Tab-separated table of N, CA and C in Angstrom:
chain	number	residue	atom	x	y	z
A	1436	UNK	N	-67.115	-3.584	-22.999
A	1436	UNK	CA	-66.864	-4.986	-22.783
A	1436	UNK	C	-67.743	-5.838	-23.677
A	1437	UNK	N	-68.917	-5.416	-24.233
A	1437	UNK	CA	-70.041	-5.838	-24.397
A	1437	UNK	C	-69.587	-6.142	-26.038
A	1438	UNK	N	-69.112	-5.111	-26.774
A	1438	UNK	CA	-68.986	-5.134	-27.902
A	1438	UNK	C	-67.827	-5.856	-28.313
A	1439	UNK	N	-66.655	-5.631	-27.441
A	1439	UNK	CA	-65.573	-6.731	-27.357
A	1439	UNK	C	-66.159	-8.136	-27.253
A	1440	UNK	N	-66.580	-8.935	-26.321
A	1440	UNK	CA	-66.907	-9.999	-26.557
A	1440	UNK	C	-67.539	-10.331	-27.934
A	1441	UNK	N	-68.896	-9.615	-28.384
A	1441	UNK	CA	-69.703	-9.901	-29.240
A	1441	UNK	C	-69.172	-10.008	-30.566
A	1442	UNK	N	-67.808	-9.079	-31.119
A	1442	UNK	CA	-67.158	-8.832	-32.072
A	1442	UNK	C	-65.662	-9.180	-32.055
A	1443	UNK	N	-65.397	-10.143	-30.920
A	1443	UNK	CA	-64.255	-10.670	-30.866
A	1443	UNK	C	-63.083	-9.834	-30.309
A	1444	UNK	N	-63.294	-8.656	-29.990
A	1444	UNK	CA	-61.953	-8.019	-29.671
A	1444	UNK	C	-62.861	-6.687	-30.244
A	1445	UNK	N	-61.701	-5.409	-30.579
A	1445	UNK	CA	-61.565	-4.464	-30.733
A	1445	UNK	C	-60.128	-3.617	-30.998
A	1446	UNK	N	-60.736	-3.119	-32.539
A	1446	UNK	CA	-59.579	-2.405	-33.111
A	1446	UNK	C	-59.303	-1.334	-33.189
A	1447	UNK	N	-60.868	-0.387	-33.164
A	1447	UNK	CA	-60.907	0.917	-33.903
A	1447	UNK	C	-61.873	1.539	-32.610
A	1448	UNK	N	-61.894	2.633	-32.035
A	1448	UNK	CA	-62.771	3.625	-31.544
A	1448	UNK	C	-62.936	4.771	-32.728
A	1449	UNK	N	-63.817	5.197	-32.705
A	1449	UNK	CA	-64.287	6.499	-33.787
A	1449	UNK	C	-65.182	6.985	-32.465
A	1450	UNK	N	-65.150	8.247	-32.048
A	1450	UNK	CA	-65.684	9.934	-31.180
A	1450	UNK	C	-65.817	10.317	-32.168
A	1451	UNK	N	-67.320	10.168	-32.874
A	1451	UNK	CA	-67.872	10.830	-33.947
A	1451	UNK	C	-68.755	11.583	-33.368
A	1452	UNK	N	-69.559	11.034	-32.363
A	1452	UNK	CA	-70.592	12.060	-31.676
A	1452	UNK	C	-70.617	13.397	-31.048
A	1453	UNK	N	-71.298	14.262	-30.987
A	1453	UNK	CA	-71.583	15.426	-30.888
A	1453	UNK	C	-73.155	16.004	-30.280
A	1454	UNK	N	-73.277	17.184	-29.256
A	1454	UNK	CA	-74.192	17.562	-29.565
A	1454	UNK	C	-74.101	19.579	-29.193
A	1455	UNK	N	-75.068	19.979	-29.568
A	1455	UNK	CA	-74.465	21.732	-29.874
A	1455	UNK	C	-75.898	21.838	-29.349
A	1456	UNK	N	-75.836	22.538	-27.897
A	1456	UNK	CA	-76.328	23.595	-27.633
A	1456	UNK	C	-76.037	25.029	-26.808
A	1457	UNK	N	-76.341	25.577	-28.111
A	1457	UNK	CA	-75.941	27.638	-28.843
A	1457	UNK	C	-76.248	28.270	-27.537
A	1458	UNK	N	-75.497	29.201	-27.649
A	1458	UNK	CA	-75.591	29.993	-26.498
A	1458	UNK	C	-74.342	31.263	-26.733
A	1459	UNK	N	-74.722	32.271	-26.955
A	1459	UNK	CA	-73.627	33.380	-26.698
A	1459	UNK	C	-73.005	33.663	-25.511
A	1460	UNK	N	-72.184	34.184	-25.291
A	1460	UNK	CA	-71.212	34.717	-24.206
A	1460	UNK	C	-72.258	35.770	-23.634
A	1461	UNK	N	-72.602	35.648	-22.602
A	1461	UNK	CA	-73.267	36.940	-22.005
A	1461	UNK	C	-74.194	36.375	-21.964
A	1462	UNK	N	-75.054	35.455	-22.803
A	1462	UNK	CA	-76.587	34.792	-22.635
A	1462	UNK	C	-75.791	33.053	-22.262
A	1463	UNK	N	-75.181	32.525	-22.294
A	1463	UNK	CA	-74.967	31.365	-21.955
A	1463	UNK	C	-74.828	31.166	-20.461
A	1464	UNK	N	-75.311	30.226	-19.776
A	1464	UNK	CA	-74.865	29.814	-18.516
A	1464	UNK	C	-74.168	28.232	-17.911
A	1465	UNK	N	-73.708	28.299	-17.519
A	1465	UNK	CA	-72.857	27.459	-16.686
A	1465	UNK	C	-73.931	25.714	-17.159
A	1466	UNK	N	-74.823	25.856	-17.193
A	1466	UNK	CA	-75.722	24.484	-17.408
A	1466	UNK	C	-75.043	24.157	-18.569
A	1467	UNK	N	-75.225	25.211	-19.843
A	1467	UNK	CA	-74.926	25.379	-21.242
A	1467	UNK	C	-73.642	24.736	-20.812
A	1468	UNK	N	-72.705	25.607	-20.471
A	1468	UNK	CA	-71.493	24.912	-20.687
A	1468	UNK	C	-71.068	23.004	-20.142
A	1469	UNK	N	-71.530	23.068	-19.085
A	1469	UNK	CA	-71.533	21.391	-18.509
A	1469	UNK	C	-72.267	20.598	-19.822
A	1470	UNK	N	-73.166	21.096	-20.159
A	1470	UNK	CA	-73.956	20.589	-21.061
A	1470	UNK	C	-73.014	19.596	-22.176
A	1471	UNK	N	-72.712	20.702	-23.180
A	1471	UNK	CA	-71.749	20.888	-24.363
A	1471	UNK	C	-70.355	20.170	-23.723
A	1472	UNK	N	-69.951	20.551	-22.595
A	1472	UNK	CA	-68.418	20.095	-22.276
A	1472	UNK	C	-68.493	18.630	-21.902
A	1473	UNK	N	-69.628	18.266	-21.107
A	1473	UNK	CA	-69.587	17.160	-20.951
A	1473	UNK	C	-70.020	16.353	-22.173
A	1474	UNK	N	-71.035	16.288	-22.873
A	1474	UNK	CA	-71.253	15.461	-24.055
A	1474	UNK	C	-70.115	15.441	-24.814
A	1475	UNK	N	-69.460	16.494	-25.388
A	1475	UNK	CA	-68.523	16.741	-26.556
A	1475	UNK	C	-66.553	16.390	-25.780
A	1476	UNK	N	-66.701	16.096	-24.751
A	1476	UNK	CA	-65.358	16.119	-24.174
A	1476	UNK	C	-65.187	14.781	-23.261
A	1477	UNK	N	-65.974	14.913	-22.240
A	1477	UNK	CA	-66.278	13.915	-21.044
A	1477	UNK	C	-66.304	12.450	-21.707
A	1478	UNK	N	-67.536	12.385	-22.221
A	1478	UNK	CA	-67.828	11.192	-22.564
A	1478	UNK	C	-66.518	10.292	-23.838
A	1479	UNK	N	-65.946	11.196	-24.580
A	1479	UNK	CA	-65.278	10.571	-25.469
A	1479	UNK	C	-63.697	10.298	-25.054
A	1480	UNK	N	-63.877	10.943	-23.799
A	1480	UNK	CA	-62.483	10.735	-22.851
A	1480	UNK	C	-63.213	9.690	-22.013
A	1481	UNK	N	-64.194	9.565	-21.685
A	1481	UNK	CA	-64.237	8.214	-20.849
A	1481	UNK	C	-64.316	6.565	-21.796
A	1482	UNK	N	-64.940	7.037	-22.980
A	1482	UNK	CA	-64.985	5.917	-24.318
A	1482	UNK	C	-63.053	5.568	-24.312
A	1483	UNK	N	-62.715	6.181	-24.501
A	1483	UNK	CA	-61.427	6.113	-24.251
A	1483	UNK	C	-60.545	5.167	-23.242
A	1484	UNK	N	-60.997	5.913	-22.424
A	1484	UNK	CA	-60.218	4.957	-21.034
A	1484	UNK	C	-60.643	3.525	-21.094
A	1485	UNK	N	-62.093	3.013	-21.322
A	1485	UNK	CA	-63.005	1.600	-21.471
A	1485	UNK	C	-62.015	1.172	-22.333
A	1486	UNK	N	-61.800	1.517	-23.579
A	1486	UNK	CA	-61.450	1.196	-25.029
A	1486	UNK	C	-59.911	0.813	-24.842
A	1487	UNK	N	-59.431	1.305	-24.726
A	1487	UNK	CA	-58.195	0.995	-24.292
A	1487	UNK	C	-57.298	-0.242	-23.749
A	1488	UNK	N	-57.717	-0.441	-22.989
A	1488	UNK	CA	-57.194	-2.008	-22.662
A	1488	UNK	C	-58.199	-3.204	-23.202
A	1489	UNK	N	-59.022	-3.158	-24.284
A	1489	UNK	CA	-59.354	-3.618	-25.391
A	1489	UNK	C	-58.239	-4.065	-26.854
A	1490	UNK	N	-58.312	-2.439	-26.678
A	1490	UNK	CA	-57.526	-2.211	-27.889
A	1490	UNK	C	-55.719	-2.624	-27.880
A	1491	UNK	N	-55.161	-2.572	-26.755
A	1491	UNK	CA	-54.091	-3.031	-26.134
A	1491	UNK	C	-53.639	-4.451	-26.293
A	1492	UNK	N	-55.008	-4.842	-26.131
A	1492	UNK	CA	-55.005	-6.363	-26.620
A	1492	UNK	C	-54.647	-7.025	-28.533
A	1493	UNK	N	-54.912	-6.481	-29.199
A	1493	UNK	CA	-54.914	-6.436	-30.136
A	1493	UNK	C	-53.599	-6.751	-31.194
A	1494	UNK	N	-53.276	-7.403	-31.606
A	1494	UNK	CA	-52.141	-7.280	-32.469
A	1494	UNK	C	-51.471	-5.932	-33.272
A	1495	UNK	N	-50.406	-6.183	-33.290
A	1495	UNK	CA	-49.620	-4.340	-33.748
A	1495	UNK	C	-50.076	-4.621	-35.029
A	1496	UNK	N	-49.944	-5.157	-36.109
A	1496	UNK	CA	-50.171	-5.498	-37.418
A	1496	UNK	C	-52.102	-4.690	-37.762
A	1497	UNK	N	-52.808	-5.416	-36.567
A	1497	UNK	CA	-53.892	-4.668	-36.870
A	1497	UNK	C	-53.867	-3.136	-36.759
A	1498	UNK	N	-53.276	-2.271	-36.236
A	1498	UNK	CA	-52.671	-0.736	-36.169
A	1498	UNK	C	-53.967	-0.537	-34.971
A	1499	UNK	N	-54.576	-0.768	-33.805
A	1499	UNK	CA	-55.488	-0.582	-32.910
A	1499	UNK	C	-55.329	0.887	-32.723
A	1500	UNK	N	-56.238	1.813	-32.979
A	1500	UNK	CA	-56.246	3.200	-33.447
A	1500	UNK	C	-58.021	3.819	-32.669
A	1501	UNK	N	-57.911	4.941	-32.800
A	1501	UNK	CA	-58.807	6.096	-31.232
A	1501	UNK	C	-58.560	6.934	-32.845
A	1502	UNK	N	-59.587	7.481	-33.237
A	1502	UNK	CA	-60.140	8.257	-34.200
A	1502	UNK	C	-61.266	9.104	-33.383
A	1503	UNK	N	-60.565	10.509	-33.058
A	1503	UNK	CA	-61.581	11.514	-32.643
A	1503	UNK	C	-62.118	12.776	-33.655
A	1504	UNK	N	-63.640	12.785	-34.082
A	1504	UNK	CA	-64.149	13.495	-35.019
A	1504	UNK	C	-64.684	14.836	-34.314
A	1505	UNK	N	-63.781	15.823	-34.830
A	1505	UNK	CA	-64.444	17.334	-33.603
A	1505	UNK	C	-64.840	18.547	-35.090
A	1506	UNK	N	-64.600	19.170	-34.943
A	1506	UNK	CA	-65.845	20.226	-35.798
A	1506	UNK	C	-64.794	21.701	-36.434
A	1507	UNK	N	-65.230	22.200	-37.628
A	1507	UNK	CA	-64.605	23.197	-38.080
A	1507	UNK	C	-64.977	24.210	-36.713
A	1508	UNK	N	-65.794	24.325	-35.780
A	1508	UNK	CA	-65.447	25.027	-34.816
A	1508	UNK	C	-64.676	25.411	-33.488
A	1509	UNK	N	-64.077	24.380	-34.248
A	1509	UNK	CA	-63.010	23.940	-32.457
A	1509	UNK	C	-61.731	25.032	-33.600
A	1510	UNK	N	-61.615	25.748	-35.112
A	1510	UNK	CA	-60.835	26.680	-35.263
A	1510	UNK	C	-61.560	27.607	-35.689
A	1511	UNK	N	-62.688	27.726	-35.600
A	1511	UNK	CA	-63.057	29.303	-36.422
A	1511	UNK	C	-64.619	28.973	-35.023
A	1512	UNK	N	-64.286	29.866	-34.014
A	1512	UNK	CA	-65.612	29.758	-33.160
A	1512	UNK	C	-66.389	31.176	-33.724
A	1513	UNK	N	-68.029	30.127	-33.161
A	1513	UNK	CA	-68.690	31.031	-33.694
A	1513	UNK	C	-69.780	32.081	-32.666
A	1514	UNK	N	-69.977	33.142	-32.664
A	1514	UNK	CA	-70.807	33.741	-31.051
A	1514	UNK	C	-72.030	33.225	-30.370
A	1515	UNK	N	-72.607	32.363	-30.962
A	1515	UNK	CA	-73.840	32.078	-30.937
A	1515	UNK	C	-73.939	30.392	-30.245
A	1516	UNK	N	-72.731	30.207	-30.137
A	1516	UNK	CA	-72.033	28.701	-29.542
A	1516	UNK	C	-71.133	28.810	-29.093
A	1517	UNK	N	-70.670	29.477	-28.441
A	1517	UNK	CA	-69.326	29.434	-27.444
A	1517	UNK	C	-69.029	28.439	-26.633
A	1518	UNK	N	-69.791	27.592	-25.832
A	1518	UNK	CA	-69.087	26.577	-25.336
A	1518	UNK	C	-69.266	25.390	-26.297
A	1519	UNK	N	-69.809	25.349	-27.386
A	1519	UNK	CA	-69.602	24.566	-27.783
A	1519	UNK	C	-68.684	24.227	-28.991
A	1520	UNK	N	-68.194	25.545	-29.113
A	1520	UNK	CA	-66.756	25.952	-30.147
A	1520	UNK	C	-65.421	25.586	-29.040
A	1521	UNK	N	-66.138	25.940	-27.710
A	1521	UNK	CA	-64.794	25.682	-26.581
A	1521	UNK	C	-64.480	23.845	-26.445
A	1522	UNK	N	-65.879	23.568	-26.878
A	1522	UNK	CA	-65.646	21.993	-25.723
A	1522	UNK	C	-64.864	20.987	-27.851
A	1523	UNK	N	-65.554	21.653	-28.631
A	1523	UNK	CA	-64.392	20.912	-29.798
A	1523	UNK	C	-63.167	21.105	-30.088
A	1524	UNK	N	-62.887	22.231	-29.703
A	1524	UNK	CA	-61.147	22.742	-29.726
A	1524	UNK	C	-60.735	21.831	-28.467
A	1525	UNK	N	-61.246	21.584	-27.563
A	1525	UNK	CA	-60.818	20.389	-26.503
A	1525	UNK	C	-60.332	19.491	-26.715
A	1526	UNK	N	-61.560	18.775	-27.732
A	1526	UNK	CA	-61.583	17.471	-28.449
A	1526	UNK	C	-60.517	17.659	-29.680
């Protein structure tokens, strides 16, 4: 809401953010995964929902557009990050 007022509206969301913490299958636990799933998934689905009837507002001409940035590991996962190869193939 905050940035809408201050900048007049809103056109563009960009989910550029990220954060990776590694963990193999067999050594990873359930924290790991909430961890990774929620930062890398949660949050840019809730940026989303806010953003939205922002962006709704907006004229068609401006093209009001949700740009989500996820990782060469969401197709080539790697063992040493498993949920966090899981939570970008999400995204």
């Amino acid at each position: 809401e905050k940035a809408a007022e201050i900048m007049g509206g809103l056109t563009t969301v960009v989910n550029a953010a990220g954060v990776l913490k590694g963990g193999a299958m067999g050594n990873v636990d359930l924290d790991n995964y909430h961890y990774n799933m929620t930062c890398n998934t949660q949050s840019p689905f809730e940026i989303m929902v806010h953003a939205i009837p922002f962006l709704k507002k907006q004229r068609k001409e401006l093209s009001p557009s949700i740009v989500n940035v996820s990782s060469v590991n969401g197709k080539q996962a790697f063992a040493a990050c498993v949920s966090y190869c899981m939570s970008k193939a999400a995204l």
